[in-house]
């Protein structure tokens, strides 16, 4: 019998909301990582300003979505990782680190942008409030955190995706569960 499609998570499967958040945010983050790398090699001027704006809008969206995801997981907890022994602990630690980076990266980008003294816009339209004082030291520090944390994220996402493929190939249905909800 075909299992009914569920919005909520269960002890054995991911619901529709968690899966949409996972893949939607994964896509957004991959775009942001490559866009960010381009930006760091550019000079901000009138012709490239819109790319900075796009990066900030998508980055702030990730921040909003990760908060939503954390609230959703309080309401309906995700299933335990599909592994045994130390691998469960490794998966949990890895997921925790991914969450921390999904918070630290947009917050440091926002703080660094605030510290420049230039208004941060969401969708070229709404000014978001500054979260750091205008200061060159704060700007440099926050951008340094942004750069280091994004490198950590690249490394961790690579390991995360490889682990997912490896467990899928071992026949555990790890990827299937994140794609279809259940195994
Ligand atoms: C999950 C969200 C985000 C990701 C994955 C991300 C990723 C990146 C990456 C990889 C870089 C290049 C860093 C380097 O190597 O120097 C970068 C640069 C930058 N990011 Fe983000 N970012 C995010 C969110 C934000 C937010 C929310 C803001 C501001 C509101 C922001 C503002 C910037 C700016 C202005 C730069 C260019 C820094 C420079 O000129 O060197 N980012 N970002
Ligand atoms: C920026 C990219 C990504 C981030 C930040 C990320 C983050 C996460 C997090 C935090 C979880 C824990 C469950 C949850 O909170 O929803 C998770 C689960 C999962 N991710 Fe990712 N992910 C990313 C990309 C990918 C990619 C590219 C793949 C596959 C190739 C993948 C496959 C999976 C799978 C299969 C699970 C479920 C693991 C289980 O059932 O225990 N993820 N991901």
Short mmCIF file of N, CA and C and ligand atoms in Angstrom, two decimals, residues 32-33 36-37 40 52 55-56 59-60 62 105-106 109-110 113 120 143 146-147 150-151, ligand 1:
data_model
loop_
_atom_site.label_atom_id
_atom_site.label_comp_id
_atom_site.label_asym_id
_atom_site.label_seq_id
_atom_site.Cartn_x
_atom_site.Cartn_y
_atom_site.Cartn_z
N UNK A 32 24.81 30.52 -3.20
CA UNK A 32 25.45 31.57 -2.40
C UNK A 32 26.96 31.37 -2.26
N UNK A 33 27.38 30.11 -2.12
CA UNK A 33 28.81 29.85 -1.97
C UNK A 33 29.55 30.26 -3.24
N UNK A 36 29.32 34.09 -3.65
CA UNK A 36 30.19 34.74 -2.67
C UNK A 36 31.64 34.72 -3.12
N UNK A 37 32.07 33.57 -3.67
CA UNK A 37 33.46 33.48 -4.14
C UNK A 37 33.72 34.47 -5.27
N UNK A 40 34.02 38.01 -3.72
CA UNK A 40 35.24 38.32 -2.98
C UNK A 40 36.40 38.63 -3.94
N UNK A 52 25.96 42.04 -5.31
CA UNK A 52 26.06 42.11 -3.86
C UNK A 52 24.66 42.09 -3.26
N UNK A 55 23.21 38.63 -3.42
CA UNK A 55 23.84 37.76 -2.42
C UNK A 55 23.26 38.03 -1.03
N UNK A 56 23.08 39.32 -0.71
CA UNK A 56 22.55 39.66 0.61
C UNK A 56 21.10 39.21 0.75
N UNK A 59 21.08 35.45 1.04
CA UNK A 59 21.71 35.08 2.31
C UNK A 59 20.79 35.33 3.49
N UNK A 60 20.08 36.47 3.46
CA UNK A 60 19.14 36.76 4.55
C UNK A 60 17.95 35.79 4.48
N UNK A 62 18.22 32.65 3.66
CA UNK A 62 18.71 31.43 4.32
C UNK A 62 18.57 31.58 5.84
N UNK A 105 27.11 32.07 9.34
CA UNK A 105 27.49 32.66 8.04
C UNK A 105 26.61 33.87 7.67
N UNK A 106 25.28 33.71 7.64
CA UNK A 106 24.50 34.91 7.30
C UNK A 106 24.61 36.02 8.35
N UNK A 109 27.83 37.84 7.72
CA UNK A 109 27.71 38.64 6.50
C UNK A 109 26.90 39.91 6.76
N UNK A 110 25.83 39.76 7.50
CA UNK A 110 24.95 40.88 7.84
C UNK A 110 25.69 41.88 8.74
N UNK A 113 28.32 43.69 6.69
CA UNK A 113 27.68 44.67 5.81
C UNK A 113 27.20 45.87 6.61
N UNK A 120 21.83 47.91 4.27
CA UNK A 120 21.64 46.56 3.73
C UNK A 120 20.19 46.45 3.28
N UNK A 143 33.91 39.96 8.24
CA UNK A 143 34.15 39.36 6.92
C UNK A 143 35.13 38.19 7.02
N UNK A 146 33.11 35.37 8.19
CA UNK A 146 32.28 34.94 7.04
C UNK A 146 33.10 34.05 6.09
N UNK A 147 34.33 34.49 5.79
CA UNK A 147 35.17 33.75 4.84
C UNK A 147 35.58 32.39 5.41
N UNK A 150 32.55 30.00 5.69
CA UNK A 150 32.08 29.46 4.41
C UNK A 150 33.01 28.35 3.90
N UNK A 151 34.31 28.47 4.19
CA UNK A 151 35.23 27.39 3.78
C UNK A 151 34.92 26.12 4.57
C1 LIG B 1 24.11 31.15 3.97
C2 LIG B 1 24.32 32.37 3.57
C3 LIG B 1 25.59 32.86 2.92
C4 LIG B 1 26.60 32.17 2.28
C5 LIG B 1 26.72 30.68 2.03
C6 LIG B 1 27.59 33.16 1.88
C7 LIG B 1 28.77 32.85 1.21
C8 LIG B 1 29.77 33.76 0.91
C9 LIG B 1 31.08 33.44 0.41
C10 LIG B 1 31.61 32.04 0.09
C11 LIG B 1 31.76 34.60 0.27
C12 LIG B 1 33.23 34.77 -0.16
C13 LIG B 1 34.07 34.84 1.09
C14 LIG B 1 35.53 34.98 0.82
O1 LIG B 1 36.13 34.01 0.40
O2 LIG B 1 36.07 36.08 1.06
C15 LIG B 1 30.89 35.68 0.64
C16 LIG B 1 31.20 37.02 0.57
C17 LIG B 1 30.32 38.03 0.93
N1 LIG B 1 29.12 37.89 1.59
FE1 LIG B 1 28.18 36.16 1.94
N2 LIG B 1 27.17 34.40 2.26
C18 LIG B 1 25.96 34.27 2.91
C19 LIG B 1 25.20 35.28 3.47
C20 LIG B 1 25.50 36.62 3.41
C21 LIG B 1 24.67 37.69 3.96
C22 LIG B 1 23.36 37.50 4.69
C23 LIG B 1 25.31 38.87 3.66
C24 LIG B 1 24.91 40.30 3.98
C25 LIG B 1 23.73 40.70 4.37
C26 LIG B 1 26.53 38.54 2.94
C27 LIG B 1 27.44 39.46 2.45
C28 LIG B 1 28.60 39.15 1.79
C29 LIG B 1 29.48 40.15 1.20
C30 LIG B 1 29.25 41.68 1.17
C31 LIG B 1 30.57 39.45 0.66
C32 LIG B 1 31.76 40.02 -0.11
C33 LIG B 1 32.91 40.24 0.79
C34 LIG B 1 34.07 40.80 -0.01
O3 LIG B 1 33.89 41.81 -0.66
O4 LIG B 1 35.14 40.19 0.05
N3 LIG B 1 26.61 37.16 2.80
N4 LIG B 1 29.68 35.13 1.06
#
